[in-house]
PDB file of C-alpha atoms in Angstrom:
ATOM      1  CA  MET Q 183       0.000   0.000   0.000  1.00 33.00           C
ATOM      2  CA  PRO Q 184       1.381   3.479  -0.874  1.00 36.00           C
ATOM      3  CA  PHE Q 185       2.781   5.714   1.832  1.00 32.00           C
ATOM      4  CA  PRO Q 186       1.106   9.013   2.771  1.00 38.00           C
ATOM      5  CA  VAL Q 187       2.254  11.896   0.566  1.00 37.00           C
ATOM      6  CA  THR Q 188       3.384  15.285   1.836  1.00 39.00           C
ATOM      7  CA  THR Q 189       3.781  18.033  -0.769  1.00 41.00           C
ATOM      8  CA  GLN Q 190       6.412  20.768  -0.541  1.00 47.00           C
ATOM      9  CA  GLY Q 191       5.192  23.787   1.349  1.00 47.00           C
ATOM     10  CA  SER Q 192       2.393  21.790   2.902  1.00 46.00           C
ATOM     11  CA  GLN Q 193       2.272  19.826   6.070  1.00 51.00           C
ATOM     12  CA  GLN Q 194      -0.989  18.050   5.129  1.00 54.00           C
ATOM     13  CA  THR Q 195      -0.765  14.336   4.611  1.00 60.00           C
ATOM     14  CA  GLN Q 196      -3.068  12.612   2.139  1.00 60.00           C
ATOM     15  CA  PRO Q 197      -4.584   9.326   3.246  1.00 65.00           C
ATOM     16  CA  PRO Q 198      -3.315   6.262   1.398  1.00 66.00           C
ATOM     17  CA  GLN Q 199      -5.358   5.235  -1.625  1.00 68.00           C
ATOM     18  CA  ARG Q 200      -7.583   2.205  -1.103  1.00 72.00           C
ATOM     19  CA  HIS Q 201      -7.713  -0.671  -3.510  1.00 67.00           C
ATOM     20  CA  TYR Q 202     -10.049  -3.594  -3.741  1.00 71.00           C
ATOM     21  CA  GLY Q 203      -9.414  -7.136  -4.855  1.00 72.00           C
ATOM     22  CA  ILE Q 204      -6.620  -9.565  -4.213  1.00 77.00           C
ATOM     23  CA  THR Q 205      -3.711  -7.557  -5.594  1.00 84.00           C
ATOM     24  CA  SER Q 206      -2.924  -3.866  -5.700  1.00 84.00           C
ATOM     25  CA  PRO Q 207      -2.693  -1.983  -9.016  1.00 83.00           C
ATOM     26  CA  ILE Q 208       0.581  -2.183 -10.918  1.00 88.00           C
ATOM     27  CA  SER Q 209       0.562   1.601 -11.197  1.00 88.00           C
ATOM     28  CA  LEU Q 210      -1.654   4.509 -10.197  1.00 89.00           C
ATOM     29  CA  ALA Q 211       0.186   6.933 -12.490  1.00 92.00           C
ATOM     30  CA  ALA Q 212      -1.814   8.820 -15.094  1.00 94.00           C
ATOM     31  CA  PRO Q 213      -0.950   8.077 -18.734  1.00 94.00           C
ATOM     32  CA  LYS Q 214       1.856  10.098 -20.293  1.00 96.00           C
ATOM     33  CA  GLU Q 215       1.271  12.120 -23.435  1.00 97.00           C
ATOM     34  CA  THR Q 216       3.054   9.449 -25.499  1.00 97.00           C
ATOM     35  CA  ASP Q 217       0.746   6.775 -24.020  1.00 95.00           C
ATOM     36  CA  CYS Q 218      -2.292   8.741 -25.194  1.00 96.00           C
ATOM     37  CA  LEU Q 219      -0.814   9.265 -28.676  1.00 97.00           C
ATOM     38  CA  LEU Q 220       0.035   5.565 -29.029  1.00 97.00           C
ATOM     39  CA  THR Q 221      -3.451   4.583 -27.861  1.00 94.00           C
ATOM     40  CA  GLN Q 222      -5.005   6.878 -30.459  1.00 95.00           C
ATOM     41  CA  LYS Q 223      -2.754   5.401 -33.176  1.00 97.00           C
ATOM     42  CA  LEU Q 224      -3.798   1.884 -32.134  1.00 94.00           C
ATOM     43  CA  ILE Q 225      -7.489   2.847 -32.309  1.00 91.00           C
ATOM     44  CA  GLU Q 226      -7.023   4.349 -35.776  1.00 95.00           C
ATOM     45  CA  THR Q 227      -5.202   1.191 -36.903  1.00 95.00           C
ATOM     46  CA  LEU Q 228      -8.000  -1.086 -35.648  1.00 92.00           C
ATOM     47  CA  LYS Q 229     -10.972   0.956 -36.957  1.00 91.00           C
ATOM     48  CA  PRO Q 230     -10.783  -0.353 -40.568  1.00 94.00           C
ATOM     49  CA  PHE Q 231     -11.105  -3.917 -39.237  1.00 93.00           C
ATOM     50  CA  GLY Q 232     -14.540  -3.214 -37.717  1.00 90.00           C
ATOM     51  CA  VAL Q 233     -13.719  -4.231 -34.157  1.00 90.00           C
ATOM     52  CA  PHE Q 234     -15.478  -1.262 -32.548  1.00 90.00           C
ATOM     53  CA  GLU Q 235     -19.231  -0.886 -32.180  1.00 91.00           C
ATOM     54  CA  GLU Q 236     -21.123   2.043 -33.607  1.00 91.00           C
ATOM     55  CA  GLU Q 237     -22.879   4.414 -31.168  1.00 92.00           C
ATOM     56  CA  GLU Q 238     -26.249   2.891 -32.109  1.00 94.00           C
ATOM     57  CA  GLU Q 239     -25.122  -0.564 -30.978  1.00 92.00           C
ATOM     58  CA  LEU Q 240     -23.734   0.822 -27.712  1.00 93.00           C
ATOM     59  CA  GLN Q 241     -27.093   2.498 -27.018  1.00 95.00           C
ATOM     60  CA  ARG Q 242     -28.857  -0.794 -27.772  1.00 95.00           C
ATOM     61  CA  ARG Q 243     -26.734  -2.532 -25.121  1.00 96.00           C
ATOM     62  CA  ILE Q 244     -27.674   0.141 -22.577  1.00 96.00           C
ATOM     63  CA  LEU Q 245     -31.356  -0.334 -23.419  1.00 97.00           C
ATOM     64  CA  ILE Q 246     -31.082  -4.125 -23.033  1.00 96.00           C
ATOM     65  CA  LEU Q 247     -29.347  -3.770 -19.657  1.00 97.00           C
ATOM     66  CA  GLY Q 248     -32.131  -1.435 -18.552  1.00 97.00           C
ATOM     67  CA  LYS Q 249     -34.752  -4.026 -19.526  1.00 97.00           C
ATOM     68  CA  LEU Q 250     -32.860  -6.766 -17.688  1.00 97.00           C
ATOM     69  CA  ASN Q 251     -32.515  -4.550 -14.624  1.00 97.00           C
ATOM     70  CA  ASN Q 252     -36.291  -3.912 -14.646  1.00 97.00           C
ATOM     71  CA  LEU Q 253     -36.931  -7.665 -14.924  1.00 97.00           C
ATOM     72  CA  VAL Q 254     -34.661  -8.281 -11.920  1.00 97.00           C
ATOM     73  CA  LYS Q 255     -36.439  -5.654  -9.815  1.00 96.00           C
ATOM     74  CA  GLU Q 256     -39.862  -7.011 -10.800  1.00 96.00           C
ATOM     75  CA  TRP Q 257     -38.751 -10.569 -10.016  1.00 97.00           C
ATOM     76  CA  ILE Q 258     -37.366  -9.575  -6.601  1.00 97.00           C
ATOM     77  CA  ARG Q 259     -40.685  -7.894  -5.719  1.00 96.00           C
ATOM     78  CA  GLU Q 260     -42.526 -11.084  -6.765  1.00 96.00           C
ATOM     79  CA  ILE Q 261     -40.194 -13.249  -4.647  1.00 96.00           C
ATOM     80  CA  SER Q 262     -40.655 -10.889  -1.705  1.00 96.00           C
ATOM     81  CA  GLU Q 263     -44.440 -11.188  -1.993  1.00 95.00           C
ATOM     82  CA  SER Q 264     -44.272 -14.966  -2.265  1.00 95.00           C
ATOM     83  CA  LYS Q 265     -42.218 -15.064   0.956  1.00 95.00           C
ATOM     84  CA  ASN Q 266     -44.880 -12.952   2.705  1.00 94.00           C
ATOM     85  CA  LEU Q 267     -42.634 -10.036   3.541  1.00 93.00           C
ATOM     86  CA  PRO Q 268     -44.349  -6.896   4.882  1.00 93.00           C
ATOM     87  CA  GLN Q 269     -45.675  -4.520   2.213  1.00 94.00           C
ATOM     88  CA  SER Q 270     -43.340  -1.766   3.444  1.00 91.00           C
ATOM     89  CA  VAL Q 271     -40.355  -4.050   2.739  1.00 91.00           C
ATOM     90  CA  ILE Q 272     -41.704  -5.097  -0.664  1.00 91.00           C
ATOM     91  CA  GLU Q 273     -42.144  -1.459  -1.728  1.00 90.00           C
ATOM     92  CA  ASN Q 274     -38.525  -0.639  -0.860  1.00 93.00           C
ATOM     93  CA  VAL Q 275     -36.824  -3.892  -1.795  1.00 92.00           C
ATOM     94  CA  GLY Q 276     -33.545  -3.525  -3.672  1.00 89.00           C
ATOM     95  CA  GLY Q 277     -31.803  -5.484  -6.353  1.00 93.00           C
ATOM     96  CA  LYS Q 278     -29.800  -4.527  -9.383  1.00 95.00           C
ATOM     97  CA  ILE Q 279     -27.742  -5.705 -12.331  1.00 95.00           C
ATOM     98  CA  PHE Q 280     -24.065  -4.720 -12.322  1.00 96.00           C
ATOM     99  CA  THR Q 281     -21.823  -5.175 -15.351  1.00 96.00           C
ATOM    100  CA  PHE Q 282     -18.180  -6.209 -15.190  1.00 95.00           C
ATOM    101  CA  GLY Q 283     -15.473  -7.450 -17.514  1.00 94.00           C
ATOM    102  CA  SER Q 284     -14.673  -5.985 -20.921  1.00 93.00           C
ATOM    103  CA  TYR Q 285     -18.053  -4.266 -21.315  1.00 93.00           C
ATOM    104  CA  ARG Q 286     -17.752  -2.487 -17.968  1.00 93.00           C
ATOM    105  CA  LEU Q 287     -14.189  -1.435 -18.761  1.00 91.00           C
ATOM    106  CA  GLY Q 288     -15.282  -0.096 -22.155  1.00 89.00           C
ATOM    107  CA  VAL Q 289     -12.882  -2.373 -24.024  1.00 89.00           C
ATOM    108  CA  HIS Q 290     -15.341  -4.883 -25.492  1.00 91.00           C
ATOM    109  CA  THR Q 291     -15.333  -5.599 -29.195  1.00 90.00           C
ATOM    110  CA  LYS Q 292     -18.199  -5.622 -31.645  1.00 91.00           C
ATOM    111  CA  GLY Q 293     -20.532  -8.529 -30.876  1.00 91.00           C
ATOM    112  CA  ALA Q 294     -18.935  -9.366 -27.508  1.00 94.00           C
ATOM    113  CA  ASP Q 295     -21.102 -10.625 -24.661  1.00 96.00           C
ATOM    114  CA  ILE Q 296     -21.987  -8.627 -21.567  1.00 97.00           C
ATOM    115  CA  ASP Q 297     -20.917 -10.040 -18.210  1.00 96.00           C
ATOM    116  CA  ALA Q 298     -23.495  -9.126 -15.577  1.00 96.00           C
ATOM    117  CA  LEU Q 299     -23.941  -9.761 -11.882  1.00 95.00           C
ATOM    118  CA  CYS Q 300     -27.382  -9.918 -10.308  1.00 95.00           C
ATOM    119  CA  VAL Q 301     -27.397  -8.555  -6.750  1.00 95.00           C
ATOM    120  CA  ALA Q 302     -30.459  -9.313  -4.640  1.00 95.00           C
ATOM    121  CA  PRO Q 303     -31.483  -8.960  -0.982  1.00 96.00           C
ATOM    122  CA  ARG Q 304     -30.631 -11.808   1.379  1.00 94.00           C
ATOM    123  CA  HIS Q 305     -34.135 -13.294   1.337  1.00 94.00           C
ATOM    124  CA  VAL Q 306     -33.624 -14.176  -2.353  1.00 95.00           C
ATOM    125  CA  ASP Q 307     -31.462 -17.268  -2.641  1.00 92.00           C
ATOM    126  CA  ARG Q 308     -29.614 -19.102  -5.392  1.00 92.00           C
ATOM    127  CA  SER Q 309     -32.436 -21.586  -5.976  1.00 93.00           C
ATOM    128  CA  ASP Q 310     -34.823 -18.653  -6.614  1.00 95.00           C
ATOM    129  CA  PHE Q 311     -32.428 -17.339  -9.257  1.00 95.00           C
ATOM    130  CA  PHE Q 312     -32.219 -20.669 -11.071  1.00 96.00           C
ATOM    131  CA  THR Q 313     -35.961 -21.405 -10.860  1.00 96.00           C
ATOM    132  CA  SER Q 314     -38.278 -18.413 -10.800  1.00 96.00           C
ATOM    133  CA  PHE Q 315     -35.941 -15.905 -12.472  1.00 97.00           C
ATOM    134  CA  TYR Q 316     -35.029 -18.464 -15.132  1.00 97.00           C
ATOM    135  CA  ASP Q 317     -38.766 -19.042 -15.718  1.00 97.00           C
ATOM    136  CA  LYS Q 318     -39.367 -15.284 -15.936  1.00 97.00           C
ATOM    137  CA  LEU Q 319     -36.631 -14.952 -18.552  1.00 97.00           C
ATOM    138  CA  LYS Q 320     -38.135 -17.860 -20.487  1.00 97.00           C
ATOM    139  CA  LEU Q 321     -41.352 -15.858 -20.905  1.00 97.00           C
ATOM    140  CA  GLN Q 322     -39.617 -12.880 -22.538  1.00 97.00           C
ATOM    141  CA  GLU Q 323     -39.898 -12.909 -26.325  1.00 96.00           C
ATOM    142  CA  GLU Q 324     -36.529 -11.099 -26.669  1.00 96.00           C
ATOM    143  CA  VAL Q 325     -34.767 -13.951 -24.828  1.00 97.00           C
ATOM    144  CA  LYS Q 326     -33.285 -16.777 -26.898  1.00 97.00           C
ATOM    145  CA  ASP Q 327     -30.774 -19.550 -26.152  1.00 97.00           C
ATOM    146  CA  LEU Q 328     -31.542 -19.490 -22.420  1.00 97.00           C
ATOM    147  CA  ARG Q 329     -29.431 -21.924 -20.386  1.00 96.00           C
ATOM    148  CA  ALA Q 330     -28.653 -22.290 -16.700  1.00 96.00           C
ATOM    149  CA  VAL Q 331     -25.238 -23.590 -15.677  1.00 94.00           C
ATOM    150  CA  GLU Q 332     -25.761 -24.237 -11.958  1.00 92.00           C
ATOM    151  CA  GLU Q 333     -22.902 -26.706 -11.524  1.00 88.00           C
ATOM    152  CA  ALA Q 334     -20.187 -24.412 -12.884  1.00 85.00           C
ATOM    153  CA  PHE Q 335     -17.466 -23.027 -10.610  1.00 84.00           C
ATOM    154  CA  VAL Q 336     -19.278 -19.701 -11.024  1.00 84.00           C
ATOM    155  CA  PRO Q 337     -22.972 -20.574 -11.475  1.00 87.00           C
ATOM    156  CA  VAL Q 338     -24.489 -18.569 -14.330  1.00 94.00           C
ATOM    157  CA  ILE Q 339     -27.524 -18.074 -16.545  1.00 97.00           C
ATOM    158  CA  LYS Q 340     -26.548 -17.423 -20.148  1.00 97.00           C
ATOM    159  CA  LEU Q 341     -28.899 -15.968 -22.707  1.00 97.00           C
ATOM    160  CA  CYS Q 342     -29.214 -13.964 -25.854  1.00 97.00           C
ATOM    161  CA  PHE Q 343     -31.364 -10.876 -25.195  1.00 96.00           C
ATOM    162  CA  ASP Q 344     -32.534  -9.212 -28.400  1.00 95.00           C
ATOM    163  CA  GLY Q 345     -29.407 -10.430 -30.201  1.00 94.00           C
ATOM    164  CA  ILE Q 346     -26.896  -9.568 -27.460  1.00 95.00           C
ATOM    165  CA  GLU Q 347     -25.229 -12.370 -25.501  1.00 96.00           C
ATOM    166  CA  VAL Q 348     -25.444 -11.918 -21.720  1.00 96.00           C
ATOM    167  CA  ALA Q 349     -23.829 -14.036 -19.004  1.00 95.00           C
ATOM    168  CA  GLY Q 350     -25.115 -13.318 -15.531  1.00 88.00           C
TER     169      GLY Q 350
END
């Protein structure tokens, strides 16, 4: 972990930066001007090969994630009702889809899948996810190639939502 920094002419010490995960970052330094120029050259070199999505496709992904997030929230409310939670809890129940991986980092390529994590309150368990949420997804006309992989090291539901692959 980095040491506190004291700047010249100042006696204030900045708190150490926090990091999450197993290992700390290799570097916290901002890119140099040459790094930015080389990155731009790389992007210009790759553009003719069609590896980047157009703005329209990026907006479509955002729309699909919004629909999935709404499905998750609706499903969690339904689960909460089925478990006879108080109405005040049901009205304020949480739950959300979070993206990670190449899509979240903004480095995905054209046609790449979206890695998503479904976060739900503690009264929703894994079996609910693989039964009632799976069934809810099955009813959506935009959902194709739906498959649950419960036995995997990281259990997942994979699907194609309106032409976009999602693993969550």
